[in-house]
Coordinates of C-alpha atoms and ligand atoms in Angstrom, one line a residue:
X1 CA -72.4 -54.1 54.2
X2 CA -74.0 -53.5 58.2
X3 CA -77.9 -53.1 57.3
X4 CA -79.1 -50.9 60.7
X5 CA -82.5 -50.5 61.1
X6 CA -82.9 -48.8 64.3
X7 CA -85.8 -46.6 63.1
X8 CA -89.2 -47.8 61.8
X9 CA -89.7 -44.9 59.2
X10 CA -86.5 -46.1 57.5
X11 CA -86.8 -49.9 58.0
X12 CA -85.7 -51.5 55.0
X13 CA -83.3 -49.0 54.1
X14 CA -79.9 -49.7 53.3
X15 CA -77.9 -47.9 56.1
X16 CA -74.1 -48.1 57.3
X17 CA -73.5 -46.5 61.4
X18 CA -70.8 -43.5 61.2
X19 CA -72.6 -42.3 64.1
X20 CA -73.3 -42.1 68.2
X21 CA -76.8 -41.8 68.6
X22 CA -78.6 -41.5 70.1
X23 CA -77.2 -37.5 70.8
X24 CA -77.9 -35.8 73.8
X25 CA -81.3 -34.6 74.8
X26 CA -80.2 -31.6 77.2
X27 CA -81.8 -28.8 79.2
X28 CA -80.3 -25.4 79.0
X29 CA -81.2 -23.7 82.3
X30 CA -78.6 -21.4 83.1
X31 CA -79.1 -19.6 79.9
X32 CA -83.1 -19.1 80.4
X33 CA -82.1 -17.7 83.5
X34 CA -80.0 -14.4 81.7
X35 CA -82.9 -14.3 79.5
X36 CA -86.1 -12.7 80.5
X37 CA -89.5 -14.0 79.7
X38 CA -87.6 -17.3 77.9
X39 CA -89.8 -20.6 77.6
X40 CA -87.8 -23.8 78.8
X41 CA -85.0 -24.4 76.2
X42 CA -84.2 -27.8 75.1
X43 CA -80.4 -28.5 72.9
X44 CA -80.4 -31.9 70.9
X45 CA -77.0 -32.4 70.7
X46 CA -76.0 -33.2 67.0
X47 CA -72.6 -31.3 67.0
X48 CA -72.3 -34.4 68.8
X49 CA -72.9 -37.5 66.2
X50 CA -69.3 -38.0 66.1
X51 CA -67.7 -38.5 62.5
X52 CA -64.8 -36.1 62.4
X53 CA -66.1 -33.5 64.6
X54 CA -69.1 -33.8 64.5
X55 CA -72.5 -32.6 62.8
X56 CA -75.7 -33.0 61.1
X57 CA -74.4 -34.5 57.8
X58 CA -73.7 -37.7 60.0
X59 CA -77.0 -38.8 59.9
X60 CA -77.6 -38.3 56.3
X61 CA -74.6 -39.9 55.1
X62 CA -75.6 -43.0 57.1
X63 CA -77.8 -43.8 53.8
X64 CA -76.5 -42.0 51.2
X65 CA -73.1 -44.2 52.0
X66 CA -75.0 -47.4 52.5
X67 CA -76.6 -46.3 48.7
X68 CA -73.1 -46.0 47.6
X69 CA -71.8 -49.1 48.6
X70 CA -74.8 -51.5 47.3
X71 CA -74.5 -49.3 43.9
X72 CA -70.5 -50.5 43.9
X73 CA -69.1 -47.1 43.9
X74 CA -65.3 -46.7 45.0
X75 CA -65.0 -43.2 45.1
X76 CA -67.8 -40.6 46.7
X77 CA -68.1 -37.3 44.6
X78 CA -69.9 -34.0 46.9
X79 CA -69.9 -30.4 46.2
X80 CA -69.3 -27.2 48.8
X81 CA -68.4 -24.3 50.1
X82 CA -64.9 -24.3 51.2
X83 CA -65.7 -24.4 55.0
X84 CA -68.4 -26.8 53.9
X85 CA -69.1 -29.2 57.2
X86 CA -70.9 -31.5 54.4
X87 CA -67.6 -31.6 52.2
X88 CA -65.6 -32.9 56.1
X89 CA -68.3 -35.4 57.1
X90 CA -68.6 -36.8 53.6
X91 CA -64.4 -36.9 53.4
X92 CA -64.6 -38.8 56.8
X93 CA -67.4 -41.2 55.9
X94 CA -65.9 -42.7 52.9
X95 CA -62.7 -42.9 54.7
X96 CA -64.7 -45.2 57.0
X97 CA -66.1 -47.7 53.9
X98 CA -62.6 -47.8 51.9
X99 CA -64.0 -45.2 49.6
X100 CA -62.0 -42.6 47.9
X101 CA -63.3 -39.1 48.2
X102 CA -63.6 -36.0 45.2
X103 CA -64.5 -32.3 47.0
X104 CA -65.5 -29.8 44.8
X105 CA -65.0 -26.6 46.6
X106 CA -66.9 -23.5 45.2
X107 CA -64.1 -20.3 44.3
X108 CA -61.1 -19.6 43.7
X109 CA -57.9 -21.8 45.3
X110 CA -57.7 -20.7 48.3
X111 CA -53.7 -21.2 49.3
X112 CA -52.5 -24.3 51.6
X113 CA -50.8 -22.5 54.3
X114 CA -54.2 -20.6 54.4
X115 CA -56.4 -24.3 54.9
X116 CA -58.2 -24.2 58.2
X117 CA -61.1 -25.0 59.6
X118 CA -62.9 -27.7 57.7
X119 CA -60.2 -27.2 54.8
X120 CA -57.5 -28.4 56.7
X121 CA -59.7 -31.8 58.3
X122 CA -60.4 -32.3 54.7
X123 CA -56.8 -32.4 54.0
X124 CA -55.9 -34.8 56.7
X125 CA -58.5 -36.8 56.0
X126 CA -57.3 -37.4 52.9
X127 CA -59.8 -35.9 50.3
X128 CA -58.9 -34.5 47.1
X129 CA -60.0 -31.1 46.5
X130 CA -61.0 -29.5 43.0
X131 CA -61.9 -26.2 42.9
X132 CA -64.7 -24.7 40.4
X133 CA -62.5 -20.8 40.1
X134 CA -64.9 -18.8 37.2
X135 CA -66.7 -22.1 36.1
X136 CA -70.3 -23.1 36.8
X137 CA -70.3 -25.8 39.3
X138 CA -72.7 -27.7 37.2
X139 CA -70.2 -28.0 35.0
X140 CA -67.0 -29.0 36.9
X141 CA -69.0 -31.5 38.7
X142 CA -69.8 -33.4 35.3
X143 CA -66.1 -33.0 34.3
X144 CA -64.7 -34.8 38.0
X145 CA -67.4 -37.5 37.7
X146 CA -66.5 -37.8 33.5
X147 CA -62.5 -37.8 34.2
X148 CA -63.4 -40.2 37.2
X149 CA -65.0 -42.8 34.6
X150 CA -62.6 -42.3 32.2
X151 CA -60.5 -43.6 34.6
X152 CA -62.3 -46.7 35.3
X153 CA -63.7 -45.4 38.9
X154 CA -67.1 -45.7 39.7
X155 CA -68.0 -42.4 41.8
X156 CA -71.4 -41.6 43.3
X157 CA -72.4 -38.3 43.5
X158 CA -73.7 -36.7 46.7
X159 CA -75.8 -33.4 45.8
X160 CA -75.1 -30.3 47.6
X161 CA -75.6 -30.9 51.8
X162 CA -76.8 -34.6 51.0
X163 CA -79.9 -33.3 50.9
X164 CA -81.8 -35.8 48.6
X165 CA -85.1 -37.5 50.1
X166 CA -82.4 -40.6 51.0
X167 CA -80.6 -38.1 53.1
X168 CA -83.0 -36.6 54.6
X169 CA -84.7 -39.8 55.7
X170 CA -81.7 -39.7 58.4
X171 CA -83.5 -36.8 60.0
X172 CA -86.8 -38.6 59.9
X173 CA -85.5 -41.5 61.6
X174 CA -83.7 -38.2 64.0
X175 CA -87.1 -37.2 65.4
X176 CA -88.0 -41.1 66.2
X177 CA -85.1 -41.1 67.9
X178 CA -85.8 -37.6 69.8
X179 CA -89.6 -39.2 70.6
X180 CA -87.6 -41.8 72.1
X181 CA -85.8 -39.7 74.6
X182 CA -89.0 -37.6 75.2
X183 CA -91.1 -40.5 76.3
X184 CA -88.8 -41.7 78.4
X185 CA -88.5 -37.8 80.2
X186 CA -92.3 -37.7 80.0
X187 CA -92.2 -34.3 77.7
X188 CA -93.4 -32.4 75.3
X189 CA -91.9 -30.0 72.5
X190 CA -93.7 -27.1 71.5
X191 CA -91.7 -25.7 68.7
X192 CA -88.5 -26.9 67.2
X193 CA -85.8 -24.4 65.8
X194 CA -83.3 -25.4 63.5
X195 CA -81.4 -23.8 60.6
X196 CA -82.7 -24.2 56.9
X197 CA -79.5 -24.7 54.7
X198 CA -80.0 -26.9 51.9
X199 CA -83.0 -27.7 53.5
X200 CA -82.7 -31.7 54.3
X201 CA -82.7 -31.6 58.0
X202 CA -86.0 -29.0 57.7
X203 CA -87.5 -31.6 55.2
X204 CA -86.5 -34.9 57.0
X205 CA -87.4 -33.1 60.7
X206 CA -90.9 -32.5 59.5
X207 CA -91.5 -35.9 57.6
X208 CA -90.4 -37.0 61.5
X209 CA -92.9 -34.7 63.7
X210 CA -95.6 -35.6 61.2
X211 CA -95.0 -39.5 61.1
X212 CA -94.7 -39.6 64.8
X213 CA -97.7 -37.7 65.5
X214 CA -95.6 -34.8 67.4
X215 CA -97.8 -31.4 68.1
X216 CA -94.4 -29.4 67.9
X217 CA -94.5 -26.5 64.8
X218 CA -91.0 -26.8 63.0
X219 CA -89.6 -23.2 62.7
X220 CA -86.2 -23.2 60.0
X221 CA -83.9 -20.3 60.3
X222 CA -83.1 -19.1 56.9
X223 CA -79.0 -18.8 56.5
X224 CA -79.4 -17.7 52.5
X225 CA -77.4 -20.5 51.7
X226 CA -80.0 -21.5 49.0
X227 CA -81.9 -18.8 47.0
X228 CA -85.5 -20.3 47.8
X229 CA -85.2 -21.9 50.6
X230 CA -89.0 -22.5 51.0
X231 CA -89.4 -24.1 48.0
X232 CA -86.7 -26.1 48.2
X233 CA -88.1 -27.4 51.9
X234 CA -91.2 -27.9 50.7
X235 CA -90.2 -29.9 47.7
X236 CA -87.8 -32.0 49.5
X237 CA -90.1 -32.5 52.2
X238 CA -93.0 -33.8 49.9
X239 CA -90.1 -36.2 48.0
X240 CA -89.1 -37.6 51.4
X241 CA -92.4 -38.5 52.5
X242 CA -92.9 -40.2 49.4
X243 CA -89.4 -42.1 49.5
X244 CA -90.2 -43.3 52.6
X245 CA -93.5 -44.0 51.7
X246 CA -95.7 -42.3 53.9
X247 CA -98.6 -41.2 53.3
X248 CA -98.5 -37.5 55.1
X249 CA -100.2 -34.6 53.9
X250 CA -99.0 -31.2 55.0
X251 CA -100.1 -27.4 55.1
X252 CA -98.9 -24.1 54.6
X253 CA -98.5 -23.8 58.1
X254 CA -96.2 -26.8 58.2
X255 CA -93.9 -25.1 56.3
X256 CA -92.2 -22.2 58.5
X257 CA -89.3 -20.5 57.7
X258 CA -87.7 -17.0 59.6
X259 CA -85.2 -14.5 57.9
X260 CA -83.2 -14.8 61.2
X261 CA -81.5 -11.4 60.8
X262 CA -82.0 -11.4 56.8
X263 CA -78.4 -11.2 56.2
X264 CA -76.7 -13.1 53.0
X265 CA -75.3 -16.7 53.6
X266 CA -72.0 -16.0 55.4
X267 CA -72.0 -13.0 56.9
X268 CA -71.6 -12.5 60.7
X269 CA -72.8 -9.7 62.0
X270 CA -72.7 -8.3 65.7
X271 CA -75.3 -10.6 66.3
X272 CA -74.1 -13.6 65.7
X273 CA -71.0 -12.9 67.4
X274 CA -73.5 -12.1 70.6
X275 CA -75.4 -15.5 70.1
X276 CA -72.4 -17.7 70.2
X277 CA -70.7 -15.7 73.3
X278 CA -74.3 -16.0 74.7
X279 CA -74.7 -19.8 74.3
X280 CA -70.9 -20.1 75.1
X281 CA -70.6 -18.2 78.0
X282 CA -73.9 -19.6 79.8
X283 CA -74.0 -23.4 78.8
X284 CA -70.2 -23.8 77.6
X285 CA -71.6 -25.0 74.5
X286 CA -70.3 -23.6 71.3
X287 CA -72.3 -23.0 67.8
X288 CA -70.8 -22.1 64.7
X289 CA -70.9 -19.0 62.8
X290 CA -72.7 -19.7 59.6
X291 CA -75.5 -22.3 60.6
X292 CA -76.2 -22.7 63.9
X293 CA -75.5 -18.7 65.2
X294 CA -78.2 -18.0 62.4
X295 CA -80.4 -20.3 64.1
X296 CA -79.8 -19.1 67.6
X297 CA -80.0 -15.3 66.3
X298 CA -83.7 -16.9 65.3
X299 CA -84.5 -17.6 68.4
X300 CA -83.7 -15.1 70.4
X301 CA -85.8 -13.3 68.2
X302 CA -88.5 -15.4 68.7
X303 CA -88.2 -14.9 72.2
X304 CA -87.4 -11.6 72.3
X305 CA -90.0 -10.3 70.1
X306 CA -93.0 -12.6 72.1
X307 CA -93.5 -14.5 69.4
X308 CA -94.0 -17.9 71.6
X309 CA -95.3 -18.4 74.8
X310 CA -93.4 -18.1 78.4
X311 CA -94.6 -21.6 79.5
X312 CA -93.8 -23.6 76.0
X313 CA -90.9 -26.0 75.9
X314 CA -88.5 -24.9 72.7
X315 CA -86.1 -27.3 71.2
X316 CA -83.3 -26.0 69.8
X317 CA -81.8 -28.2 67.1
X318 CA -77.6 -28.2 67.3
X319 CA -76.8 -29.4 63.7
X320 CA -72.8 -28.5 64.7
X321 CA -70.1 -26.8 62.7
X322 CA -67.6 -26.0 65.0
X323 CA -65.0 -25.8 62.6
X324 CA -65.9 -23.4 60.8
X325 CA -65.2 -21.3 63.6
X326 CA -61.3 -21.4 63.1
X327 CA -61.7 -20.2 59.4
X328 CA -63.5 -17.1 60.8
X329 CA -61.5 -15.8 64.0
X330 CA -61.2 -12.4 62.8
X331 CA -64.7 -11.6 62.6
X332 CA -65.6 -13.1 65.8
X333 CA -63.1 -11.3 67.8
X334 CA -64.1 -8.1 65.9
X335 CA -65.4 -5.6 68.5
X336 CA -65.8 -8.0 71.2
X337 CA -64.8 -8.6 74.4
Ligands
PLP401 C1 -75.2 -28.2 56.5 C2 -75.4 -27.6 57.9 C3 -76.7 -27.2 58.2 C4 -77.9 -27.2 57.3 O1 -78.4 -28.4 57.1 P1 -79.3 -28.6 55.7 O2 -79.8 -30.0 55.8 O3 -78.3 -28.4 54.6 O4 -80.3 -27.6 55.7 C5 -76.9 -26.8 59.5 N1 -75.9 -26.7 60.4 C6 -74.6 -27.1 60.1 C7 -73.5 -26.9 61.1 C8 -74.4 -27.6 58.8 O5 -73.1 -27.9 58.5

């Protein structure tokens, strides 16, 4: 068991290192230079924690795999999408702590020679993979945990994107880490932008700004992942103050989130495809098309549209994905040059 308390907010926490932190803290120049009118853009790196590619999940599993391990589990139970990045950290992580690893995959089978992308990491890495066809996942969740038992495994169960209050202490203890880097630089953030999925890296980024005294606003980029996103943020946001003990008290103004394009979780439209060449083809740095292209779509918008200031300093909050980019080739090359 490796106790790590790097972080004061999550002192005392049970926590295992799957990660390289702390992630890069970069500028991204060249692109406000295409764009007109852009504030200075700052990238935290997570698409580079490490753990199998890479990603936001990293953090979160830091604790909910220390959890597992001081509960005695033996095999780590999480739910999905079939690109799921989640699903591929988690599969990774309890490869790394000798646990075995249950994915339940949302839809029908999709065929083997058709696994890419985050299906086919999941594969190598040795996870086995139920799939929830016609059934409510609710449902086939109880059965793998119930048929686990029955088998005289111990499984914990990770909720959808590890975002319980435990996981998203790891993005409270993320913005420590980013207050870290910004002392050290002398700077201040303005605004942070980052993608609302399942809503723990929204939750755990605001417990953060709060507990560290940050001015920043925290804008999440609805991906429709989630049908209400906002409640779920604020909920998990009030839960993770209080598992962390903290006494913070927020407002409705804490609590932003941006329709980023308004389309349903999934679909990548023309611009999407424009964000990631954009990003891509002015830093080098590649987004994924699900998460982080909804994001960036979000704030080109918010620059676009004048919604902040020329001379604010913008974070922009890389949570990673990049495989999910294999599984959707065809749509990214659609019409584009
Ligand atoms: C899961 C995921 C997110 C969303 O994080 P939540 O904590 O679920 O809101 C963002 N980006 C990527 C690449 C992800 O895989």
């Amino acid at each position: 068991m490796t106790y790590d308390c790097r972080g004061g907010l999550t002192a005392g926490l049970p926590r295992v290192s799957l990660t390289h932190l702390p992630t890069p803290l970069v500028e991204l120049a060249r692109l406000r230079n295409a764009l007109p009118g852009c504030p200075r853009l700052l990238i935290k790196r997570d698409d580079q924690t490490g753990l199998a590619g890479g990603g936001n999940k990293a953090r979160k599993l830091e604790f909910l795999i220390a959890d597992a391990l001081e509960q005695g589990a033996d095999t780590v139970v999480t739910v999905g999408g079939p690109q799921s990045n989640h699903c591929r950290q988690t599969a990774a992580a309890a490869v790394a702590f000798g646990l075995r690893c249950t994915l339940v995959l949302s839809g029908s089978p999709v065929p083997r020679p058709a696994w890419n992308g985050n299906l086919l990491l999941n594969n190598l890495l040795g996870a086995e993979v139920r799939w929830t066809g016609e059934q409510p996942r609710d449902e086939v969740i109880a059965g793998v945990l119930a048929d686990l038992r029955r088998g005289g495994a111990r499984p914990y169960y990770i909720p959808i994107g590890g975002s319980t209050p435990r996981g998203a202490a790891g993005y409270a203890a993320a913005v420590e880490e980013l207050a870290v880097q910004l002392q050290e630089r002398d700077e201040t953030v303005d605004r942070i932008v980052l993608v609302s999925g399942s809503g723990g890296t929204h939750a755990g980024v605001l417990v953060g700004v709060k507990a560290v005294g940050f001015r920043a606003h925290v804008e999440g980029m609805n991906n429709f992942a989630v049908s209400d996103i906002a409640g779920q943020v604020r909920v998990l946001t009030e839960e993770t103050a209080a598992f962390l003990r903290l006494d913070l008290s927020f407002t409705d103004d804490d609590f932003r989130i941006h329709d980023a394009g308004g389309h349903a979780y999934g679909v990548i439209t023309a611009a999407e495809r424009d964000a990631i060449r954009l990003l891509a083809r002015t830093e080098g740095i590649l987004l994924d098309p699900i998460y982080t292209a909804r994001a960036f779509v979000g704030l080109l918008d918010l620059i676009r549209s004048g919604g902040c200031r020329p001379d604010e300093t913008i974070l922009f909050w890389h949570t990673g994905g990049l495989p999910g980019l294999f599984g959707r080739a065809g749509d990214l090359l659609e019409g584009a040059g």
